[in-house]
Amino acid sequence: MKKLKTTLLAALAIFAFTACGANENDGANKDEAAPSSEQTEQKDDSKEEKDSSDDSSDKKFAGKTLTLAGLDGGYGTEGWKKVIANFEEMTGAKVEAKFEKNIHEVIRPEIQAGNAPDVIYNNIGQESGLTETMIKENMLMDITDVLDMTVPGEDKKVSEKIIPGFTDTAVTNPYGDGKTYLAPLFYSPTGLWYNKAMFKEGGGKYELPKTMDEFIALGEEANKDGISLFTYPTTGYFDTFSFAMFYSIGGSELFDKLVNYDPEAWKNEATPYFETVGKILQYLNPNTVAQANNESFTQNQLQVMKNESLFMPNGTWIVEEMKDAQGVADNFEWGLMALPSMNEGKRYAYSWFEQIFITESTKEADLAKEFIAYLYSDEASKLFLENGGAVQPINGIEDMITDENQKLFYSIYEDDVTAALGGWGQAPAVEGVDMTKELFDAINSVANGDKSVEDWQKDVVSAAEKISEAVKAQK
């Protein structure tokens, strides 16, 4: 984590993402893995009743009401309840909050009627596209000044609390005007997950590969033992895998070109990506493609837990998601590693983060900004961490983590592994063109032999050309 602080800024590229934490488009609904959905009550049931003599009239926002709507995702809502209760007590304000798995459906009519909530916790990259639509319609408030606010209850500014790099992305700054409109929230490292018991660190026979050549060679070795090298829950999970590989091939410069739809970069510099994925797919578990859908994706994840496949791309939410899995191999223990390097270069692990923002139509801008600032306090960060496991991107968060698994997962950036941040740049919609479909969904077709690696790349280049032309026309 100490290295994370110093490498995030260097690893940063233009970012407009793609998940828990995640992406509804993943089929596995990464950031909607919570087992239940509920309306958040305004007072924490465990909180003692205030003394009747306590007069809140002298508090800064006494009598004010903030409306908050958010996704009931993989971290649940208990942390939010406690954070809201503390904020209410601190400020004298009331927070009317609701969290639902389908929050985009719940609040869309309100937004269309001109009654948008003051604050919305809903990520970019979801299938609904609600946040992207609001960005395009200029419905988000400029919250750059929040970074200069002092964190409520502390003596540090918000900008001093947030890990460097998280507020300098094209997600948080979607208009490229140097201003922040979305605040970064819970973050999660991603990488390749495996069973430690299969590798020497856990008493197994295999060496953990550090380079992509070693990774491919391991596929051949494991194949002789009747074990597949690789699987994936759905093709949507290739987002973070691919972004880390882009960095490994050509650093932030190449990553920048690719996520901003540079056709020549996709045609030439990205060729090692397509070729390498093609080689990996030769060692794919034969059941993966048939199960890579909303209904059966957990069966692919179970392959790793049953020693049928060695590796899969995923995020830290996998531990909670599969905690009740049946038929797990003896001595199973989750392991997480960064992507093997290309050509013995740097190794990268992609970090995904969620977002929260204030709507332009809010009538309680000062209260909303105070709430956003409070989310970066040590107090709020501990409540999120202890009540659902969500990790805020603040300096010193590693000292608050007590769960040994989490400590392991968030230490992925040690051993010279660099954090990668980034995702698709903003672009106008082009009829009949879907870059993520051409790049990721097509992997199923490559895996089952319906499409060649060469044709896969050509289709992606074609999509990049059309989107690039639309971007130029928009300017």
Tab-separated table of C-alpha atoms in Angstrom:
chain	number	residue	atom	x	y	z
A	1	MET	CA	0.000	0.000	0.000
A	2	LYS	CA	2.895	2.360	0.664
A	3	LYS	CA	4.078	1.757	-2.862
A	4	LEU	CA	0.532	2.206	-4.090
A	5	LYS	CA	0.566	5.802	-2.894
A	6	THR	CA	3.656	6.600	-4.891
A	7	THR	CA	2.758	4.644	-8.014
A	8	LEU	CA	-0.877	5.555	-8.570
A	9	LEU	CA	-0.099	8.937	-10.037
A	10	ALA	CA	2.569	7.558	-12.315
A	11	ALA	CA	0.311	4.742	-13.463
A	12	LEU	CA	-2.619	7.046	-14.124
A	13	ALA	CA	-4.093	7.354	-17.591
A	14	ILE	CA	-7.300	8.827	-18.983
A	15	PHE	CA	-10.027	6.978	-17.139
A	16	ALA	CA	-13.686	6.468	-17.833
A	17	PHE	CA	-14.570	3.013	-16.559
A	18	THR	CA	-15.683	-0.035	-16.863
A	19	ALA	CA	-15.457	-3.720	-11.232
A	20	CYS	CA	-17.020	-4.475	-6.869
A	21	GLY	CA	-16.784	-4.032	-6.055
A	22	ALA	CA	-18.609	-3.378	-10.886
A	23	ASN	CA	-19.964	-3.547	-14.132
A	24	GLU	CA	-23.505	-4.682	-14.800
A	25	ASN	CA	-22.325	-5.517	-18.283
A	26	ASP	CA	-20.179	-8.260	-16.760
A	27	GLY	CA	-23.055	-10.689	-16.464
A	28	ALA	CA	-21.873	-11.487	-12.962
A	29	ASN	CA	-22.998	-8.006	-11.844
A	30	LYS	CA	-19.812	-7.340	-9.956
A	31	ASP	CA	-21.020	-4.345	-7.983
A	32	GLU	CA	-24.458	-5.791	-7.294
A	33	ALA	CA	-23.391	-8.881	-5.364
A	34	ALA	CA	-25.065	-7.942	-2.073
A	35	PRO	CA	-27.506	-10.603	-0.872
A	36	SER	CA	-30.299	-8.169	-0.049
A	37	SER	CA	-31.703	-4.771	-0.975
A	38	GLU	CA	-33.350	-2.390	1.424
A	39	GLN	CA	-34.347	1.174	2.004
A	40	THR	CA	-31.769	2.691	4.314
A	41	GLU	CA	-33.310	3.865	7.538
A	42	GLN	CA	-32.277	7.297	8.632
A	43	LYS	CA	-31.151	6.362	12.107
A	44	ASP	CA	-28.844	3.517	13.025
A	45	ASP	CA	-30.901	1.197	15.213
A	46	SER	CA	-27.900	0.554	17.437
A	47	LYS	CA	-27.379	4.236	18.139
A	48	GLU	CA	-28.468	5.411	21.571
A	49	GLU	CA	-31.274	7.919	21.805
A	50	LYS	CA	-29.986	11.451	22.147
A	51	ASP	CA	-30.527	13.072	25.505
A	52	SER	CA	-33.718	15.096	25.408
A	53	SER	CA	-31.758	18.120	26.570
A	54	ASP	CA	-29.459	17.987	23.542
A	55	ASP	CA	-30.234	21.002	21.413
A	56	SER	CA	-29.136	20.593	17.774
A	57	SER	CA	-30.209	24.101	16.793
A	58	ASP	CA	-26.628	25.335	17.046
A	59	LYS	CA	-25.366	22.771	14.540
A	60	LYS	CA	-24.334	24.003	11.113
A	61	PHE	CA	-27.032	22.324	9.062
A	62	ALA	CA	-29.804	21.926	11.632
A	63	GLY	CA	-33.193	21.765	9.946
A	64	LYS	CA	-31.735	20.933	6.518
A	65	THR	CA	-32.546	17.725	4.623
A	66	LEU	CA	-30.294	15.901	2.158
A	67	THR	CA	-31.669	13.320	-0.276
A	68	LEU	CA	-29.342	10.453	-1.179
A	69	ALA	CA	-29.862	7.566	-3.605
A	70	GLY	CA	-27.416	4.762	-4.200
A	71	LEU	CA	-26.710	1.270	-5.443
A	72	ASP	CA	-27.239	-1.593	-3.027
A	73	GLY	CA	-24.085	-3.318	-4.187
A	74	GLY	CA	-21.555	-5.862	-3.043
A	75	TYR	CA	-20.751	-4.045	0.197
A	76	GLY	CA	-24.351	-3.882	1.398
A	77	THR	CA	-25.889	-0.880	3.167
A	78	GLU	CA	-24.972	-1.308	6.824
A	79	GLY	CA	-21.909	0.926	6.465
A	80	TRP	CA	-24.014	3.610	4.847
A	81	LYS	CA	-26.529	3.475	7.707
A	82	LYS	CA	-23.869	4.101	10.303
A	83	VAL	CA	-22.116	6.811	8.298
A	84	ILE	CA	-25.405	8.610	7.713
A	85	ALA	CA	-26.340	8.403	11.404
A	86	ASN	CA	-22.989	9.896	12.437
A	87	PHE	CA	-23.256	12.649	9.843
A	88	GLU	CA	-26.734	13.558	11.050
A	89	GLU	CA	-25.546	13.773	14.631
A	90	MET	CA	-22.533	15.870	13.659
A	91	THR	CA	-24.374	18.366	11.475
A	92	GLY	CA	-27.946	18.403	12.764
A	93	ALA	CA	-29.142	17.647	9.223
A	94	LYS	CA	-31.477	14.863	8.167
A	95	VAL	CA	-30.494	12.451	5.379
A	96	GLU	CA	-33.301	10.787	3.462
A	97	ALA	CA	-31.569	7.849	1.791
A	98	LYS	CA	-32.588	4.901	-0.328
A	99	PHE	CA	-30.428	2.124	-1.704
A	100	GLU	CA	-31.658	-0.401	-4.265
A	101	LYS	CA	-30.080	-2.945	-6.581
A	102	ASN	CA	-31.965	-1.306	-9.448
A	103	ILE	CA	-31.457	2.241	-8.216
A	104	HIS	CA	-31.187	3.530	-11.789
A	105	GLU	CA	-34.749	2.380	-12.445
A	106	VAL	CA	-36.009	3.804	-9.160
A	107	ILE	CA	-34.617	7.310	-9.599
A	108	ARG	CA	-34.835	7.729	-13.360
A	109	PRO	CA	-38.483	8.949	-13.206
A	110	GLU	CA	-37.519	11.368	-10.421
A	111	ILE	CA	-34.665	12.741	-12.507
A	112	GLN	CA	-36.862	13.090	-15.586
A	113	ALA	CA	-39.456	14.940	-13.489
A	114	GLY	CA	-36.829	17.390	-12.271
A	115	ASN	CA	-36.702	15.947	-8.755
A	116	ALA	CA	-33.280	14.301	-8.791
A	117	PRO	CA	-31.769	13.340	-5.423
A	118	ASP	CA	-29.150	15.738	-4.098
A	119	VAL	CA	-26.451	13.060	-4.054
A	120	ILE	CA	-26.236	9.890	-6.142
A	121	TYR	CA	-23.960	6.882	-5.643
A	122	ASN	CA	-24.090	5.112	-9.018
A	123	ASN	CA	-21.113	4.069	-11.082
A	124	ILE	CA	-20.016	4.733	-14.606
A	125	GLY	CA	-19.847	1.619	-16.776
A	126	GLN	CA	-23.152	0.039	-15.866
A	127	GLU	CA	-25.501	-1.302	-18.489
A	128	SER	CA	-28.166	1.285	-17.608
A	129	GLY	CA	-25.810	4.120	-18.579
A	130	LEU	CA	-27.637	6.443	-16.161
A	131	THR	CA	-24.554	8.254	-14.904
A	132	GLU	CA	-23.125	8.609	-18.412
A	133	THR	CA	-26.436	10.110	-19.571
A	134	MET	CA	-26.387	12.592	-16.716
A	135	ILE	CA	-22.835	13.558	-17.626
A	136	LYS	CA	-23.807	14.141	-21.249
A	137	GLU	CA	-26.778	16.241	-20.142
A	138	ASN	CA	-24.552	18.335	-17.822
A	139	MET	CA	-26.561	17.274	-14.776
A	140	LEU	CA	-23.592	16.953	-12.388
A	141	MET	CA	-22.323	19.709	-10.113
A	142	ASP	CA	-18.709	20.872	-10.185
A	143	ILE	CA	-17.292	19.661	-6.852
A	144	THR	CA	-13.683	20.725	-7.352
A	145	ASP	CA	-13.975	22.968	-4.288
A	146	VAL	CA	-14.725	19.914	-2.132
A	147	LEU	CA	-11.072	18.937	-2.518
A	148	ASP	CA	-10.108	22.142	-0.697
A	149	MET	CA	-12.614	21.588	2.106
A	150	THR	CA	-11.455	20.448	5.512
A	151	VAL	CA	-12.716	16.960	6.297
A	152	PRO	CA	-15.476	17.360	8.922
A	153	GLY	CA	-14.117	16.465	12.351
A	154	GLU	CA	-10.487	16.532	11.177
A	155	ASP	CA	-7.820	19.088	10.347
A	156	LYS	CA	-6.833	17.819	6.903
A	157	LYS	CA	-8.225	18.823	3.535
A	158	VAL	CA	-10.046	16.270	1.388
A	159	SER	CA	-7.245	16.495	-1.192
A	160	GLU	CA	-4.743	15.527	1.501
A	161	LYS	CA	-6.767	12.462	2.473
A	162	ILE	CA	-7.401	10.965	-0.977
A	163	ILE	CA	-4.631	8.774	-2.419
A	164	PRO	CA	-2.890	10.673	-5.261
A	165	GLY	CA	-4.265	9.952	-8.723
A	166	PHE	CA	-7.852	9.119	-7.870
A	167	THR	CA	-9.149	12.627	-8.607
A	168	ASP	CA	-7.182	13.087	-11.830
A	169	THR	CA	-9.042	10.688	-14.096
A	170	ALA	CA	-11.529	11.113	-16.910
A	171	VAL	CA	-14.125	9.470	-14.696
A	172	THR	CA	-13.818	12.026	-11.935
A	173	ASN	CA	-13.088	14.809	-14.473
A	174	PRO	CA	-15.248	13.708	-17.441
A	175	TYR	CA	-15.215	16.974	-19.408
A	176	GLY	CA	-11.457	17.386	-19.596
A	177	ASP	CA	-11.745	20.893	-18.158
A	178	GLY	CA	-9.603	20.268	-15.091
A	179	LYS	CA	-12.648	20.196	-12.827
A	180	THR	CA	-13.921	17.341	-10.672
A	181	TYR	CA	-17.548	16.229	-10.970
A	182	LEU	CA	-17.494	12.709	-9.518
A	183	ALA	CA	-15.836	11.824	-6.241
A	184	PRO	CA	-13.901	8.532	-6.051
A	185	LEU	CA	-15.309	6.010	-3.636
A	186	PHE	CA	-14.539	2.426	-2.636
A	187	TYR	CA	-11.692	0.875	-4.595
A	188	SER	CA	-10.686	-2.672	-5.278
A	189	PRO	CA	-7.544	-4.191	-6.770
A	190	THR	CA	-8.073	-6.824	-9.419
A	191	GLY	CA	-5.834	-9.502	-10.813
A	192	LEU	CA	-5.582	-13.233	-11.363
A	193	TRP	CA	-7.102	-15.391	-8.641
A	194	TYR	CA	-5.915	-18.909	-7.850
A	195	ASN	CA	-5.808	-21.621	-5.207
A	196	LYS	CA	-2.649	-21.256	-3.133
A	197	ALA	CA	-2.667	-24.986	-2.416
A	198	MET	CA	-1.869	-25.661	-6.082
A	199	PHE	CA	1.345	-23.629	-5.964
A	200	LYS	CA	4.557	-23.965	-4.005
A	201	GLU	CA	3.575	-21.187	-1.606
A	202	GLY	CA	0.786	-23.484	-0.412
A	203	GLY	CA	2.609	-26.801	-0.743
A	204	GLY	CA	1.623	-27.443	-4.364
A	205	LYS	CA	3.763	-28.361	-7.378
A	206	TYR	CA	3.480	-25.311	-9.622
A	207	GLU	CA	5.540	-22.124	-9.692
A	208	LEU	CA	3.655	-18.838	-9.888
A	209	PRO	CA	4.453	-17.342	-13.301
A	210	LYS	CA	5.916	-13.832	-13.396
A	211	THR	CA	6.093	-13.396	-17.162
A	212	MET	CA	3.544	-14.139	-19.852
A	213	ASP	CA	5.902	-16.679	-21.419
A	214	GLU	CA	6.000	-18.528	-18.092
A	215	PHE	CA	2.216	-18.268	-17.891
A	216	ILE	CA	1.741	-19.919	-21.295
A	217	ALA	CA	4.336	-22.591	-20.450
A	218	LEU	CA	2.436	-23.377	-17.253
A	219	GLY	CA	-0.636	-23.969	-19.393
A	220	GLU	CA	1.190	-26.765	-21.179
A	221	GLU	CA	2.439	-28.239	-17.900
A	222	ALA	CA	-0.968	-28.155	-16.217
A	223	ASN	CA	-2.622	-29.600	-19.304
A	224	LYS	CA	-0.590	-32.775	-18.837
A	225	ASP	CA	-2.151	-33.055	-15.368
A	226	GLY	CA	-5.673	-32.639	-16.760
A	227	ILE	CA	-5.986	-29.101	-15.408
A	228	SER	CA	-6.839	-26.011	-17.442
A	229	LEU	CA	-4.673	-22.918	-17.157
A	230	PHE	CA	-7.451	-20.373	-17.382
A	231	THR	CA	-11.138	-19.585	-17.006
A	232	TYR	CA	-13.281	-16.440	-16.731
A	233	PRO	CA	-16.698	-15.773	-15.147
A	234	THR	CA	-17.945	-13.842	-18.194
A	235	THR	CA	-16.141	-11.991	-20.964
A	236	GLY	CA	-16.854	-8.737	-19.133
A	237	TYR	CA	-14.117	-9.691	-16.677
A	238	PHE	CA	-11.578	-9.183	-19.439
A	239	ASP	CA	-11.812	-5.422	-18.900
A	240	THR	CA	-9.364	-5.138	-16.012
A	241	PHE	CA	-7.276	-8.029	-17.379
A	242	SER	CA	-6.930	-6.254	-20.731
A	243	PHE	CA	-6.259	-2.805	-19.293
A	244	ALA	CA	-3.412	-4.174	-17.186
A	245	MET	CA	-2.011	-5.904	-20.269
A	246	PHE	CA	-2.150	-2.668	-22.292
A	247	TYR	CA	0.031	-1.041	-19.651
A	248	SER	CA	2.408	-3.989	-19.668
A	249	ILE	CA	2.786	-3.832	-23.452
A	250	GLY	CA	3.291	-0.102	-23.890
A	251	GLY	CA	2.861	1.745	-20.609
A	252	SER	CA	0.482	4.630	-20.052
A	253	GLU	CA	1.239	6.040	-23.519
A	254	LEU	CA	-0.190	3.004	-25.309
A	255	PHE	CA	-3.026	2.682	-22.813
A	256	ASP	CA	-3.982	6.300	-23.506
A	257	LYS	CA	-4.119	5.674	-27.245
A	258	LEU	CA	-6.182	2.512	-26.990
A	259	VAL	CA	-8.841	3.764	-24.585
A	260	ASN	CA	-9.223	6.879	-26.729
A	261	TYR	CA	-9.908	4.800	-29.854
A	262	ASP	CA	-6.696	5.374	-31.838
A	263	PRO	CA	-7.205	3.061	-34.868
A	264	GLU	CA	-3.502	2.839	-35.728
A	265	ALA	CA	-2.616	1.824	-32.177
A	266	TRP	CA	-5.261	-0.890	-32.245
A	267	LYS	CA	-4.022	-2.054	-35.652
A	268	ASN	CA	-0.324	-2.175	-34.815
A	269	GLU	CA	0.849	-1.633	-31.237
A	270	ALA	CA	-2.011	-3.685	-29.748
A	271	THR	CA	-1.195	-6.778	-31.822
A	272	PRO	CA	0.707	-8.479	-28.934
A	273	TYR	CA	-2.450	-8.214	-26.843
A	274	PHE	CA	-4.589	-10.092	-29.344
A	275	GLU	CA	-1.917	-12.693	-30.007
A	276	THR	CA	-1.291	-13.329	-26.301
A	277	VAL	CA	-4.973	-13.667	-25.407
A	278	GLY	CA	-5.339	-16.040	-28.346
A	279	LYS	CA	-2.570	-18.238	-26.902
A	280	ILE	CA	-4.123	-18.185	-23.425
A	281	LEU	CA	-7.487	-19.248	-24.821
A	282	GLN	CA	-5.866	-22.418	-26.125
A	283	TYR	CA	-5.612	-23.470	-22.471
A	284	LEU	CA	-9.130	-22.367	-21.496
A	285	ASN	CA	-11.301	-24.724	-19.492
A	286	PRO	CA	-13.609	-26.436	-22.036
A	287	ASN	CA	-16.725	-25.601	-19.963
A	288	THR	CA	-16.020	-21.893	-19.647
A	289	VAL	CA	-17.813	-20.493	-22.698
A	290	ALA	CA	-21.045	-22.402	-22.056
A	291	GLN	CA	-21.128	-21.118	-18.477
A	292	ALA	CA	-20.000	-17.533	-19.144
A	293	ASN	CA	-23.422	-15.969	-18.599
A	294	ASN	CA	-25.581	-14.420	-15.876
A	295	GLU	CA	-26.984	-17.755	-14.759
A	296	SER	CA	-23.862	-19.936	-14.667
A	297	PHE	CA	-20.865	-17.656	-14.142
A	298	THR	CA	-20.320	-18.927	-10.589
A	299	GLN	CA	-19.649	-22.385	-12.029
A	300	ASN	CA	-16.655	-20.936	-13.844
A	301	GLN	CA	-15.470	-19.323	-10.616
A	302	LEU	CA	-15.900	-22.655	-8.863
A	303	GLN	CA	-13.488	-24.251	-11.348
A	304	VAL	CA	-10.605	-22.536	-9.547
A	305	MET	CA	-11.914	-23.615	-6.167
A	306	LYS	CA	-12.173	-27.236	-7.368
A	307	ASN	CA	-8.703	-27.286	-8.996
A	308	GLU	CA	-10.168	-27.634	-12.475
A	309	SER	CA	-8.603	-24.349	-13.621
A	310	LEU	CA	-5.568	-22.550	-12.247
A	311	PHE	CA	-6.371	-18.858	-12.814
A	312	MET	CA	-9.230	-16.471	-13.466
A	313	PRO	CA	-9.529	-12.649	-13.620
A	314	ASN	CA	-11.663	-11.202	-10.818
A	315	GLY	CA	-11.855	-8.668	-7.986
A	316	THR	CA	-11.799	-8.802	-4.191
A	317	TRP	CA	-15.572	-9.270	-4.029
A	318	ILE	CA	-15.050	-12.878	-5.149
A	319	VAL	CA	-14.305	-13.974	-1.572
A	320	GLU	CA	-17.705	-12.910	-0.250
A	321	GLU	CA	-19.501	-13.964	-3.413
A	322	MET	CA	-18.253	-17.562	-3.204
A	323	LYS	CA	-18.049	-18.005	0.571
A	324	ASP	CA	-20.836	-20.614	0.588
A	325	ALA	CA	-19.629	-22.565	-2.465
A	326	GLN	CA	-19.978	-26.337	-2.290
A	327	GLY	CA	-17.557	-28.984	-3.517
A	328	VAL	CA	-14.445	-26.920	-2.871
A	329	ALA	CA	-11.101	-28.736	-2.948
A	330	ASP	CA	-9.345	-29.658	0.293
A	331	ASN	CA	-6.928	-27.015	1.604
A	332	PHE	CA	-8.365	-24.405	-0.726
A	333	GLU	CA	-7.160	-20.854	-0.041
A	334	TRP	CA	-7.591	-17.809	-2.253
A	335	GLY	CA	-4.483	-16.274	-3.776
A	336	LEU	CA	-4.238	-13.111	-5.864
A	337	MET	CA	-1.438	-12.012	-8.166
A	338	ALA	CA	-0.794	-9.253	-10.666
A	339	LEU	CA	-0.872	-9.977	-14.376
A	340	PRO	CA	2.338	-11.648	-15.621
A	341	SER	CA	4.538	-9.151	-17.415
A	342	MET	CA	4.935	-8.918	-21.165
A	343	ASN	CA	8.536	-9.272	-22.336
A	344	GLU	CA	9.848	-9.255	-18.754
A	345	GLY	CA	8.678	-5.678	-18.287
A	346	LYS	CA	6.675	-4.174	-15.462
A	347	ARG	CA	3.802	-6.025	-13.807
A	348	TYR	CA	0.469	-4.285	-13.331
A	349	ALA	CA	-2.663	-4.820	-11.260
A	350	TYR	CA	-5.698	-2.831	-12.257
A	351	SER	CA	-7.556	-0.938	-9.548
A	352	TRP	CA	-11.250	-0.235	-9.958
A	353	PHE	CA	-13.151	2.406	-8.005
A	354	GLU	CA	-16.725	3.537	-7.580
A	355	GLN	CA	-18.110	7.066	-7.731
A	356	ILE	CA	-20.545	9.417	-5.999
A	357	PHE	CA	-21.697	12.841	-7.201
A	358	ILE	CA	-23.937	15.834	-6.516
A	359	THR	CA	-26.680	16.679	-8.994
A	360	GLU	CA	-26.688	20.124	-10.573
A	361	SER	CA	-30.303	20.675	-9.504
A	362	THR	CA	-29.650	20.248	-5.777
A	363	LYS	CA	-31.039	22.933	-3.502
A	364	GLU	CA	-28.680	21.888	-0.716
A	365	ALA	CA	-25.273	22.242	-2.377
A	366	ASP	CA	-23.376	23.180	0.798
A	367	LEU	CA	-24.883	20.292	2.754
A	368	ALA	CA	-24.200	17.877	-0.107
A	369	LYS	CA	-20.560	18.962	-0.289
A	370	GLU	CA	-20.212	18.600	3.467
A	371	PHE	CA	-21.520	15.038	3.165
A	372	ILE	CA	-19.078	14.155	0.374
A	373	ALA	CA	-16.194	15.599	2.398
A	374	TYR	CA	-17.234	13.587	5.455
A	375	LEU	CA	-16.995	10.333	3.473
A	376	TYR	CA	-13.182	10.729	3.504
A	377	SER	CA	-12.922	11.023	7.272
A	378	ASP	CA	-11.202	8.271	9.237
A	379	GLU	CA	-14.456	7.827	11.129
A	380	ALA	CA	-16.527	7.184	7.987
A	381	SER	CA	-13.799	5.058	6.396
A	382	LYS	CA	-13.678	2.770	9.426
A	383	LEU	CA	-17.458	2.410	9.444
A	384	PHE	CA	-17.491	1.415	5.769
A	385	LEU	CA	-14.599	-0.993	6.307
A	386	GLU	CA	-16.060	-2.651	9.401
A	387	ASN	CA	-19.597	-2.881	8.030
A	388	GLY	CA	-19.322	-4.459	4.606
A	389	GLY	CA	-15.603	-4.339	3.851
A	390	ALA	CA	-15.598	-1.323	1.516
A	391	VAL	CA	-12.174	0.335	1.336
A	392	GLN	CA	-11.955	4.079	0.828
A	393	PRO	CA	-9.082	5.466	-1.322
A	394	ILE	CA	-7.530	7.449	1.521
A	395	ASN	CA	-3.997	7.636	2.817
A	396	GLY	CA	-3.472	5.331	5.783
A	397	ILE	CA	-6.382	3.029	4.980
A	398	GLU	CA	-4.046	0.014	5.134
A	399	ASP	CA	-3.573	0.632	8.863
A	400	MET	CA	-7.323	0.315	9.394
A	401	ILE	CA	-7.622	-3.082	7.694
A	402	THR	CA	-7.761	-5.918	10.217
A	403	ASP	CA	-9.030	-8.772	8.050
A	404	GLU	CA	-6.068	-10.897	7.015
A	405	ASN	CA	-7.529	-11.665	3.585
A	406	GLN	CA	-8.045	-7.982	2.865
A	407	LYS	CA	-4.526	-7.194	4.014
A	408	LEU	CA	-3.278	-9.769	1.527
A	409	PHE	CA	-5.384	-8.457	-1.342
A	410	TYR	CA	-4.472	-4.823	-0.791
A	411	SER	CA	-0.778	-5.732	-0.591
A	412	ILE	CA	-0.817	-6.754	-4.268
A	413	TYR	CA	1.050	-3.557	-5.115
A	414	GLU	CA	4.129	-4.699	-3.260
A	415	ASP	CA	6.985	-6.512	-5.002
A	416	ASP	CA	7.319	-3.875	-7.729
A	417	VAL	CA	3.746	-4.250	-8.996
A	418	THR	CA	2.357	-0.986	-10.352
A	419	ALA	CA	-1.249	0.121	-9.963
A	420	ALA	CA	-3.095	0.694	-13.231
A	421	LEU	CA	-6.018	3.100	-13.461
A	422	GLY	CA	-7.978	3.802	-16.587
A	423	GLY	CA	-10.829	2.997	-18.893
A	424	TRP	CA	-12.668	4.159	-21.975
A	425	GLY	CA	-12.549	7.818	-22.899
A	426	GLN	CA	-15.789	9.709	-23.465
A	427	ALA	CA	-17.151	9.361	-27.000
A	428	PRO	CA	-20.474	9.962	-28.740
A	429	ALA	CA	-22.689	6.969	-29.420
A	430	VAL	CA	-22.213	5.455	-32.870
A	431	GLU	CA	-25.119	3.440	-34.197
A	432	GLY	CA	-24.274	-0.224	-34.535
A	433	VAL	CA	-20.870	0.141	-32.852
A	434	ASP	CA	-20.038	-1.170	-29.373
A	435	MET	CA	-16.343	-1.223	-28.563
A	436	THR	CA	-16.659	-3.364	-25.455
A	437	LYS	CA	-18.748	-5.886	-27.373
A	438	GLU	CA	-16.197	-6.098	-30.180
A	439	LEU	CA	-13.269	-6.328	-27.790
A	440	PHE	CA	-14.628	-8.469	-24.956
A	441	ASP	CA	-17.785	-10.307	-25.990
A	442	ALA	CA	-16.008	-11.609	-29.085
A	443	ILE	CA	-13.614	-13.531	-26.852
A	444	ASN	CA	-16.231	-16.284	-26.511
A	445	SER	CA	-16.233	-16.624	-30.298
A	446	VAL	CA	-12.439	-16.767	-30.424
A	447	ALA	CA	-12.389	-19.335	-27.638
A	448	ASN	CA	-14.819	-21.712	-29.348
A	449	GLY	CA	-13.203	-21.290	-32.765
A	450	ASP	CA	-15.956	-19.296	-34.476
A	451	LYS	CA	-13.662	-16.308	-34.983
A	452	SER	CA	-9.931	-16.095	-35.641
A	453	VAL	CA	-7.648	-13.834	-33.634
A	454	GLU	CA	-6.936	-11.872	-36.821
A	455	ASP	CA	-10.630	-11.258	-37.517
A	456	TRP	CA	-11.176	-10.309	-33.879
A	457	GLN	CA	-8.499	-7.627	-34.152
A	458	LYS	CA	-9.851	-6.370	-37.481
A	459	ASP	CA	-13.327	-5.921	-36.000
A	460	VAL	CA	-11.918	-3.989	-33.051
A	461	VAL	CA	-9.899	-1.743	-35.386
A	462	SER	CA	-13.038	-1.104	-37.446
A	463	ALA	CA	-14.968	-0.114	-34.323
A	464	ALA	CA	-12.141	2.185	-33.232
A	465	GLU	CA	-12.116	3.872	-36.641
A	466	LYS	CA	-15.832	4.622	-36.506
A	467	ILE	CA	-15.730	5.909	-32.943
A	468	SER	CA	-12.644	7.993	-33.677
A	469	GLU	CA	-14.400	9.644	-36.604
A	470	ALA	CA	-17.400	10.412	-34.403
A	471	VAL	CA	-15.133	11.996	-31.785
A	472	LYS	CA	-13.497	14.201	-34.451
A	473	ALA	CA	-16.897	15.211	-35.847
A	474	GLN	CA	-18.095	16.153	-32.374
A	475	LYS	CA	-15.164	18.502	-31.915
